Structure formats: C-alpha cells, structure tokens
Protein backbone atom coordinates (compact mmCIF):
# COMPACT_ATOMS: atom_id res chain seq x y z
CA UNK A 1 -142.41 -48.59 87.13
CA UNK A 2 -142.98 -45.02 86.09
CA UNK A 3 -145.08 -43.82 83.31
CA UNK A 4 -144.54 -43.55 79.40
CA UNK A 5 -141.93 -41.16 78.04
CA UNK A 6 -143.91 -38.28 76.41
CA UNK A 7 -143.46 -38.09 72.41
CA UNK A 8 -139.94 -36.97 70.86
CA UNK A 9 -139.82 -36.22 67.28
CA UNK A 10 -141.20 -37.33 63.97
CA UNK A 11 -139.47 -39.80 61.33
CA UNK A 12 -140.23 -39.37 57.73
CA UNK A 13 -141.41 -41.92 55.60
CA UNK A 14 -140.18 -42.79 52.54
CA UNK A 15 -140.82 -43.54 48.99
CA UNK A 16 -144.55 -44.52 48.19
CA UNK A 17 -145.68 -43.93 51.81
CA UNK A 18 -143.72 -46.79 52.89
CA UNK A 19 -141.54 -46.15 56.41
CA UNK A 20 -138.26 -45.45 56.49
CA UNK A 21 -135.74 -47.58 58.93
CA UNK A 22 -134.86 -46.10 62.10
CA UNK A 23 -132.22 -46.19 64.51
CA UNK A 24 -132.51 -47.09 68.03
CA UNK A 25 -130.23 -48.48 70.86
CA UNK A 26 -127.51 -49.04 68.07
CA UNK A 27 -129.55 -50.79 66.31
CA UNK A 28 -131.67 -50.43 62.72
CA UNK A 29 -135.36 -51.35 63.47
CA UNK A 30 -137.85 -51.71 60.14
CA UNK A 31 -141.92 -51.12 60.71
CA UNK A 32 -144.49 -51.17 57.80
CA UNK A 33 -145.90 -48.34 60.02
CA UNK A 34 -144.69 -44.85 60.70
CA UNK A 35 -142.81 -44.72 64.37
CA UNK A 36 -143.18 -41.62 65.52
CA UNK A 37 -140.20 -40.08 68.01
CA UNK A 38 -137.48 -42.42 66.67
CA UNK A 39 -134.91 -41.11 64.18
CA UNK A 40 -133.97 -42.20 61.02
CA UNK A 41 -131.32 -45.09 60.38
CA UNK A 42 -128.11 -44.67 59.81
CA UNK A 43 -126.47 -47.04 56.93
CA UNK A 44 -126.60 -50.17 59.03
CA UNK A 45 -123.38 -51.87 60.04
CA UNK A 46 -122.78 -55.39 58.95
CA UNK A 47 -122.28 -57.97 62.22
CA UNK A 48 -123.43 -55.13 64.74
CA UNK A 49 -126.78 -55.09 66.77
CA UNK A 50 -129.65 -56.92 65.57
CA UNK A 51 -131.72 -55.95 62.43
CA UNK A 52 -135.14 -55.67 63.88
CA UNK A 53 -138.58 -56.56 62.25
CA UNK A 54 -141.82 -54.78 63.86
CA UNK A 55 -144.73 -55.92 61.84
CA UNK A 56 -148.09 -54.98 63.18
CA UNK A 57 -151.35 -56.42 62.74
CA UNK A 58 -155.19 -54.98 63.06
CA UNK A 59 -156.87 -56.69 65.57
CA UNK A 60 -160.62 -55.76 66.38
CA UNK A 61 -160.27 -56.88 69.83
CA UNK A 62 -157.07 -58.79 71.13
CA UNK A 63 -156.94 -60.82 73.94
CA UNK A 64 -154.69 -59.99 76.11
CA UNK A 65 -154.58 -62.64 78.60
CA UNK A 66 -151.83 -65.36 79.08
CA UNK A 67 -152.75 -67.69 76.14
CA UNK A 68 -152.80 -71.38 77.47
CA UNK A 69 -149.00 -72.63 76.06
CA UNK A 70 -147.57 -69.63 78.20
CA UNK A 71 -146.15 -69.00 81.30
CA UNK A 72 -146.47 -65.62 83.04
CA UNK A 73 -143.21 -64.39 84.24
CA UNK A 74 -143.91 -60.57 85.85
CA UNK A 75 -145.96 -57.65 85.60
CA UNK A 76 -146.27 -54.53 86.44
CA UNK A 77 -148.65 -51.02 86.00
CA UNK A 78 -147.24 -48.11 84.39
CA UNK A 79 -147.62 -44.52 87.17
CA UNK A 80 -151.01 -43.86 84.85
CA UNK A 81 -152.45 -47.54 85.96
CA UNK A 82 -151.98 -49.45 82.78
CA UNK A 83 -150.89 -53.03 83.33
CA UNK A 84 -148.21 -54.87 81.44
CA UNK A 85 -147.73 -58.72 81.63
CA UNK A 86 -144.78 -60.51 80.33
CA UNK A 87 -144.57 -64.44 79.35
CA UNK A 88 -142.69 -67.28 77.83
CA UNK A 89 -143.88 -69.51 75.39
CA UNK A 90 -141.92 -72.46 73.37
CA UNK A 91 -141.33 -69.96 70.33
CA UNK A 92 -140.37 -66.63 71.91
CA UNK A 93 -142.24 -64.21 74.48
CA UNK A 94 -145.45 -62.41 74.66
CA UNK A 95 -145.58 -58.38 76.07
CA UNK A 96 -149.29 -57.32 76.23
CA UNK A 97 -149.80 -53.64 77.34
CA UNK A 98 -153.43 -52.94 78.15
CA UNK A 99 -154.49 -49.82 75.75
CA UNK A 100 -151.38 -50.49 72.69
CA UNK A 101 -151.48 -54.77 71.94
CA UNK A 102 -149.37 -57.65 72.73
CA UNK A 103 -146.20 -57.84 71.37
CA UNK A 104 -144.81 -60.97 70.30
CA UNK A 105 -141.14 -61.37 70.24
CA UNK A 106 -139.31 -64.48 68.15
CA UNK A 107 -136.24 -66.39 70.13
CA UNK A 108 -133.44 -64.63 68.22
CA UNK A 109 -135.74 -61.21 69.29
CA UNK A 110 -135.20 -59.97 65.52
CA UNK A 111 -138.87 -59.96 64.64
CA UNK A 112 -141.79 -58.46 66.65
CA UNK A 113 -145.01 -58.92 66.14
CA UNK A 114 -147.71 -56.72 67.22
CA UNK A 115 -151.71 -57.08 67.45
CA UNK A 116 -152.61 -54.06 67.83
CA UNK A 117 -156.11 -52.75 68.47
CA UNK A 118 -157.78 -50.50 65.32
CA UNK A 119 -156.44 -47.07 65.28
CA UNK A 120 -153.80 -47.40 68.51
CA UNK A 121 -152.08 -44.71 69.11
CA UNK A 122 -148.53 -45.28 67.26
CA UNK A 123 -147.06 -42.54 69.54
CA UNK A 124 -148.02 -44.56 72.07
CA UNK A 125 -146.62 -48.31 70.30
CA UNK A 126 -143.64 -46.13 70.15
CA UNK A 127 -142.94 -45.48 73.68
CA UNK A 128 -143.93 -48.61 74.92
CA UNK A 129 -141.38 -50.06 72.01
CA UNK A 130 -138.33 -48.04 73.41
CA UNK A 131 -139.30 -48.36 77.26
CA UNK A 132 -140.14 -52.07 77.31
CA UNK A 133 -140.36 -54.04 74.62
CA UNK A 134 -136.83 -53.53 73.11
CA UNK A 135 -135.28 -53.19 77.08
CA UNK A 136 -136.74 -56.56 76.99
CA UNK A 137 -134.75 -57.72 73.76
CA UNK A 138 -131.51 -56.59 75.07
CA UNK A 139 -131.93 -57.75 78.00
CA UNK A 140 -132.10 -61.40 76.53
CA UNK A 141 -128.78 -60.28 74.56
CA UNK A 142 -126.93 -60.33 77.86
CA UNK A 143 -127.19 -56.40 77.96
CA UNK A 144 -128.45 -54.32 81.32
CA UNK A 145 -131.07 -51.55 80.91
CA UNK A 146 -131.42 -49.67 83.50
CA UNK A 147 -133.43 -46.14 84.24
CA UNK A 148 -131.13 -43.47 83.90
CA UNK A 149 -130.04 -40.39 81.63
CA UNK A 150 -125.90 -40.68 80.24
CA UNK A 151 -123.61 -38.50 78.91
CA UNK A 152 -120.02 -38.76 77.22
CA UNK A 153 -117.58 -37.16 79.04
CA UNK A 154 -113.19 -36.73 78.19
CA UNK A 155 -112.85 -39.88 80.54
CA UNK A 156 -116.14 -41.68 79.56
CA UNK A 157 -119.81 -42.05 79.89
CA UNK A 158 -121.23 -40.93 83.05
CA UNK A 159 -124.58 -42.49 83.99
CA UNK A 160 -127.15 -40.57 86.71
CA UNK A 161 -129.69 -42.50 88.46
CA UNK A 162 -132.06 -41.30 90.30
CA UNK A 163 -136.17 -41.75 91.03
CA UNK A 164 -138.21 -40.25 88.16
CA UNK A 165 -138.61 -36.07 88.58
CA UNK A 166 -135.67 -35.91 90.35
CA UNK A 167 -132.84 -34.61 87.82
CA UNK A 168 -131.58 -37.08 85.67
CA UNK A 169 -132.58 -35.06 82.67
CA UNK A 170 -131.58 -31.85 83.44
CA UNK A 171 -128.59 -32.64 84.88
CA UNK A 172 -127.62 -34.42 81.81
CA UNK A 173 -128.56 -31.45 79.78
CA UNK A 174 -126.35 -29.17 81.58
CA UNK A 175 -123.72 -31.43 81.20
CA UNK A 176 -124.65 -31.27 77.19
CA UNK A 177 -124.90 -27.47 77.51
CA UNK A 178 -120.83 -27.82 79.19
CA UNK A 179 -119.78 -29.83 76.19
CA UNK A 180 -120.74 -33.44 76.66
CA UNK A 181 -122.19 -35.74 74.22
CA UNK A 182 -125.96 -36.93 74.90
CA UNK A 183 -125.91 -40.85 75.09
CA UNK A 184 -129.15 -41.94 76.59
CA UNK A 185 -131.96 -40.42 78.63
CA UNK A 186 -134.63 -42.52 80.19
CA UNK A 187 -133.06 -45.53 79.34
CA UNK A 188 -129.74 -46.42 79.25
CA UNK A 189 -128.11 -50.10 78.03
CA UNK A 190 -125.05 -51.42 78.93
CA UNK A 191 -122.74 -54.78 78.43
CA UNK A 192 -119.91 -55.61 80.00
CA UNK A 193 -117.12 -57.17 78.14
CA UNK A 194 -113.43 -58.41 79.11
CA UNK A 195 -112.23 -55.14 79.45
CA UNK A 196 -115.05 -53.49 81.10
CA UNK A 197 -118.34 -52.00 80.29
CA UNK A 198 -119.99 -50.06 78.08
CA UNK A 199 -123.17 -48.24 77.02
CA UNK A 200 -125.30 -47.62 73.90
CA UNK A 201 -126.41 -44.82 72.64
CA UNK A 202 -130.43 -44.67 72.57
CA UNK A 203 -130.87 -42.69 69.51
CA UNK A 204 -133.45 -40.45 71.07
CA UNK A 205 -133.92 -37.21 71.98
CA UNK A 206 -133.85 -35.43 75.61
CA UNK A 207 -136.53 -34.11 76.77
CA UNK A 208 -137.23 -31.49 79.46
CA UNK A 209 -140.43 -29.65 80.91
CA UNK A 210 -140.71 -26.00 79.10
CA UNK A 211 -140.47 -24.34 82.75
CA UNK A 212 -137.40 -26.23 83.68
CA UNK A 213 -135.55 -25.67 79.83
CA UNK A 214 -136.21 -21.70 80.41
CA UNK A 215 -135.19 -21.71 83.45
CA UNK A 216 -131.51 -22.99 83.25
CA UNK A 217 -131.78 -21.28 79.63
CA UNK A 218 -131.45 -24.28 77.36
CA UNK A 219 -132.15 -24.04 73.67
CA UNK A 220 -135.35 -26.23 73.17
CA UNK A 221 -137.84 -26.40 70.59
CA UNK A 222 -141.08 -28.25 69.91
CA UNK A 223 -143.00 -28.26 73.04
CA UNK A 224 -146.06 -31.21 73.38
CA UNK A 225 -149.32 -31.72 74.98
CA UNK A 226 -147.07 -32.76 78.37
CA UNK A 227 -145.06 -29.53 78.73
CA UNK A 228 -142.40 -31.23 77.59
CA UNK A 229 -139.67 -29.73 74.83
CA UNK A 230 -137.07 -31.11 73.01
CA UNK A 231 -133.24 -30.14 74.13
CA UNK A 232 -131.24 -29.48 71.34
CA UNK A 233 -127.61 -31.00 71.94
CA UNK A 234 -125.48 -33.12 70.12
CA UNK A 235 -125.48 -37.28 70.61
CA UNK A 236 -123.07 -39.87 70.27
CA UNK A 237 -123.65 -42.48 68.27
CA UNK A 238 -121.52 -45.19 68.94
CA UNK A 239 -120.97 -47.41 71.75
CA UNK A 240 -118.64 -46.09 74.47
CA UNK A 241 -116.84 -47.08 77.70
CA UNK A 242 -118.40 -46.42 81.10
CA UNK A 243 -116.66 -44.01 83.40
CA UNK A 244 -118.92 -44.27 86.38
CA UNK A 245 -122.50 -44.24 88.09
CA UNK A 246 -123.62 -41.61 89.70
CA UNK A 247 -126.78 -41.51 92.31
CA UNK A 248 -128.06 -38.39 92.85
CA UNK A 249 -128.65 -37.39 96.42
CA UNK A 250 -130.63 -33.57 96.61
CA UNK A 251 -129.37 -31.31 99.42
CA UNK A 252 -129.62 -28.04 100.65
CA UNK A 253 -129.20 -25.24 97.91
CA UNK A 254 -125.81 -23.79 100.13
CA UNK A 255 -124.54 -27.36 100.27
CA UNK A 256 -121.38 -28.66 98.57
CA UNK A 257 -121.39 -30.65 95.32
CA UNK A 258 -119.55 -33.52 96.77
CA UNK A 259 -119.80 -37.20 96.04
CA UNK A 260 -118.62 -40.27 97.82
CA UNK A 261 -117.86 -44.06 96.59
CA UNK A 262 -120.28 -46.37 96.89
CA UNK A 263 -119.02 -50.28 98.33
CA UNK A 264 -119.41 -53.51 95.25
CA UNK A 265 -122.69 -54.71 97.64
CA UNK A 266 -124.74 -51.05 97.56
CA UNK A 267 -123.57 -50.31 93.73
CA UNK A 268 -125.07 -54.02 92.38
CA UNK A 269 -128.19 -53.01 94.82
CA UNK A 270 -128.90 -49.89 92.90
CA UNK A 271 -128.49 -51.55 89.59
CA UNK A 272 -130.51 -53.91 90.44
CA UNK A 273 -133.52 -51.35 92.04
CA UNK A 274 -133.03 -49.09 89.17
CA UNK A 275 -133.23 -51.57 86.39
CA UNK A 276 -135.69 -50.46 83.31
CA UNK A 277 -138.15 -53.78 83.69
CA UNK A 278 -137.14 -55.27 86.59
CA UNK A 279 -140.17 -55.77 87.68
CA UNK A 280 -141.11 -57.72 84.52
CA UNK A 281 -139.07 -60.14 84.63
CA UNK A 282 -140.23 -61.46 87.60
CA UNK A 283 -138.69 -63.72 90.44
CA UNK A 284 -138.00 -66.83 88.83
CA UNK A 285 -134.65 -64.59 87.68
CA UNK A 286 -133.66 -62.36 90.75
CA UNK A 287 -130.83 -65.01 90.81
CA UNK A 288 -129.71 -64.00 87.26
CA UNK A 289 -130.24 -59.95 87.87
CA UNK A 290 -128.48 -60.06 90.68
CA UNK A 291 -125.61 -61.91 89.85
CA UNK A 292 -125.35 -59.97 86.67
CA UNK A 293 -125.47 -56.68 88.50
CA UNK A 294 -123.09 -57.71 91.06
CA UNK A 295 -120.42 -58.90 88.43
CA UNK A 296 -121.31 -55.47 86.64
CA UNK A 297 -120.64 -53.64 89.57
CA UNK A 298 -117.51 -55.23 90.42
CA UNK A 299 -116.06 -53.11 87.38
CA UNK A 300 -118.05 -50.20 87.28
CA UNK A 301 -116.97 -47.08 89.80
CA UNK A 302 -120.46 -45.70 91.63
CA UNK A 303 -120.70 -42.78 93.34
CA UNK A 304 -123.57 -40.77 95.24
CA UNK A 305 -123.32 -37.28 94.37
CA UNK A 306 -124.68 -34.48 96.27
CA UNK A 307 -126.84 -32.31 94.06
CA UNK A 308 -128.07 -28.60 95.54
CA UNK A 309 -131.80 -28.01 95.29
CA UNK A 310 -131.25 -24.71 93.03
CA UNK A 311 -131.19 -24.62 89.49
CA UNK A 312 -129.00 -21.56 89.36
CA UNK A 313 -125.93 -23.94 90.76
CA UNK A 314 -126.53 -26.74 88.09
CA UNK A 315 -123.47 -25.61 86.19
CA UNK A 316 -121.55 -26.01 89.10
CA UNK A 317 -122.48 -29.67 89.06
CA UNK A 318 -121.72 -30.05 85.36
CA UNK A 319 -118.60 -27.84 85.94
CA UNK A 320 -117.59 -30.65 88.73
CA UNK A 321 -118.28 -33.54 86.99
CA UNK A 322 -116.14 -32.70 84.00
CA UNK A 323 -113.18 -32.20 86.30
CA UNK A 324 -113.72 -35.19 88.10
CA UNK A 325 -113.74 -36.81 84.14
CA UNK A 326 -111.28 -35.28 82.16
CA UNK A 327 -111.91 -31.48 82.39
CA UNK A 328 -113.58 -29.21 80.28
CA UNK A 329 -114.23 -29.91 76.53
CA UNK A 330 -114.43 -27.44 74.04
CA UNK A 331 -117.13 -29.12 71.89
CA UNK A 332 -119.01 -32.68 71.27
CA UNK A 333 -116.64 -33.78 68.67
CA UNK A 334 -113.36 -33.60 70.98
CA UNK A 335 -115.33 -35.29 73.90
CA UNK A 336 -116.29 -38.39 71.58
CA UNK A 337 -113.23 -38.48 69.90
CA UNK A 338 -111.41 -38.71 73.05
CA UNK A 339 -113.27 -41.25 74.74
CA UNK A 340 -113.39 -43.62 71.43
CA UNK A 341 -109.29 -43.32 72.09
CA UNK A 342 -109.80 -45.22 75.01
CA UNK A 343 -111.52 -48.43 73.70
C-alpha cells in the first residue's frame, strides 16, 4: 500500500466556527471539525449516496489494539511504515491507523466515529478518511475502489492504472489540459449496474510535483511542504459510464503510443492487484474480490497502453486517447454533456 496523499485544499467553515459539509465520492460528509483538502458540499441530493456522520472524540491515549469482541480481518503499513489494522465487530468495524485514531464505522457506514489522539493532525484524519476509511465504506456498498487517476472523455471515463510515481497523474492532467473532465485521482470508485459500470467522481483535487507541472506547462497553484501543487482543471461531478481501463506500460521515448486488449482473466487480475485496500480486507474475502472483479471485468474493456518515457510526447498520448474515445473536445462542458447522453 503506498503512502498518504499529500494535502489538497482548504474548506471553510461556517457560521459560528462550526464546519461546513463537504463533498466527497458523491457523497455529503458532516464533521464537527474542520477537514482540510475536501471541498465544500454541494446541495445534497435526496435518495443518492449516503449522508455521512464523522464525529471525533479526544482521546489522551487510545488503544489501538483489536478490542476483545473483534475479529481482525487485514492489515497493512502505509510506504512511510505506519500500520493500519482493520476488524469486525457485532455493531460495525474498527480502522485504527497508528499516528491519526481508530475509526469506528456503524453497519449502515453512515456514522464514523473517531478517537483521535490530542491535537492529531486533521490534514492527516483527512487523508487517511479519503484513502481508507471511506474506500472501506463503499466498498461494503457493493462499490470497487481501486488505485488509479480517471478522466471523462466524448465516449466515457477512462481509468489509468499504474504503480505509484509512474504517471497516472500526469497523464490524467494532460488529458484535462486536452479537454477532459477530472473524475478521480488516487482513488477511483466504481459500481457496476445492469447496463454496465460506472465511476464516481472523488471531489478532490489533482495534484502534481512542482517540477513535473512546469515541465509539461500546466497551470498549478499552491505548492506544499511535499513539492506537490494543485492542477487547476475542471471536474465532473456526477457519476458517469466507464469507457475503459487502461495500464500503463513505459517504453522507450521513440516508441509508439500503442495499446493492446487485455483477455477477461488478466483485466479481473489487475483489478484485483490494483484495488485501493486490498490488502485490508484480508483473505477471508479473496473469494468475494475476485469474483467481483472478474464479473466487473467481464464488462469493462482493458487495455495496456504504451506510454514513451518523455514528457515532451505526453500530448501525443492525450491526443491518442481522445481519438480512440470520441475525438477532440472543445471544452469540459461538451465532454460531460456528451457522455451524460449516454446513460
């Protein structure tokens, strides 16, 4: 499992110092703390996602071990070492992350709450929030996360997976700088219904290292204590139909941007490898992840796409992708509008 996200943006709170709602993975989330990175709610929508409750609670020293009417289910240690246990209990589920708390999640997963230690780092309780906790939720809600950046395209969203540092991001943000809608970037959520699949919008920002933004001349702004800046490009905001998967393969600089279909068996494999908390939810389910993943992939079109090592052909990738998915757009608004014609 790789490491947090570094911070996105800051949400405003409102009257009398009391938090505003905000809106992530479709869905309106309300703290009685300040969640720094996630955007502000949009006027919720009646009988869409779940109304989430975070509620946190001062705790001079949690424990954080597996308390006796639990059962451990999976682990794992973020890149930076920190550990992060996962277990059932008879009212809900228990996340415990080593320096932010343990969350505790209800059965319907509509209230969380979280004993934190005194003065955690909420920029911290926000990334684990976004990267595990509410993966986690939705996962429970039948949905698949899996670790990836999206984009809307004429024809759909197109999803890129790939190991962390290796171009989801900025590949996704040329594709935004070409005219697609930003969807998701780090972690991406789809269902599948009767007539196919589709994904979520994350709500979030994209985020790219300063050296990398400058160097395929991005507009970016706000750049944090990781080198990191924020991309400005427009996001969708409402759930949309997958087009297709695509896992990128690096090549030569001089070779082609090509791509080639992957078989049902080796496209449920990487959905499976690249799922968000995979790892957490440990073996007692492989039967259940793979069987979802294989009935996702029978519907879902998976490619592996050759991408050049040299930043100065990235447009070419965008540029190829777009024809492969409905050509060139002329701005965010047509490419949305024309793939919410297709639900």
């Amino acid at each position: 499992m790789a490491g947090r996200v570094p911070d996105l943006m800051r949400s405003a709170s409102g009257a009398a110092g009391v938090p505003d709602p905000v809106r992530v993975f479709g869905a309106t989330l309300v703290a009685d703390r300040p969640l720094p990175s996630l955007p502000l709610a949009l006027v919720p929508r009646d009988g869409c996602r779940p109304l989430w409750t975070l509620r946190t609670h001062d705790i001079a020293a949690p424990d954080l071990s597996v308390r006796a009417d639990a059962v451990q289910l999976g682990q794992f240690r973020y890149s930076t070492g920190t550990l992060v246990t996962l277990a059932a209990h008879g009212t809900g589920h228990d996340i415990t992350i080593a320096d932010t708390g343990r969350f505790t999640l209800s059965n319907d997963g509509c209230t969380i709450r979280h004993d934190a230690p005194p003065d955690v780092d909420r920029a911290a309780v926000v990334l684990d929030l976004i990267g595990v906790v509410l993966p986690f939720v939705l996962h429970r809600d039948g949905a698949w996360c899996l670790h990836a950046s999206a984009v809307a395209t004429p024809d759909g969203v197109i999803v890129f997976l790939a190991p962390r540092g290796l171009g989801k991001s900025t590949l996704a943000t040329a594709c935004a700088t070409a005219g697609c809608a930003l969807v998701a970037d780090d972690v991406v959520v789809m269902r599948q219904h009767a007539h196919g699949v589709t994904v979520t919008p994350a709500g979030v920002p994209l985020r790219l290292h300063a050296a990398t933004a400058h160097a395929i001349g991005v507009a970016a702004r706000d750049e944090d204590e990781w080198g990191k800046v924020h991309v400005i490009a427009d996001s969708a905001v409402t759930d949309l139909p997958l087009a297709a998967i695509y896992v990128l393969a690096p090549v030569n600089a001089m070779d082609a941007v090509v791509r080639e279909a992957r078989a049902t068996r080796a496209a449920a494999l990487a959905l499976v490898a690249n799922g968000k908390i995979t790892e957490l939810l440990g073996g007692d389910v492989e039967g259940d992840v793979l069987s979802r993943c294989v009935a996702m992939a029978h519907v879902t079109r998976m490619y592996d796409l050759a991408v050049p090592r040299d930043l100065a052909r990235l447009d070419e990738v965008a540029r190829a992708l777009l024809a492969w998915h409905g050509g060139p757009v002329a701005n965010v608004d047509d490419a949305v509008t024309a793939v919410d014609g297709d639900l």
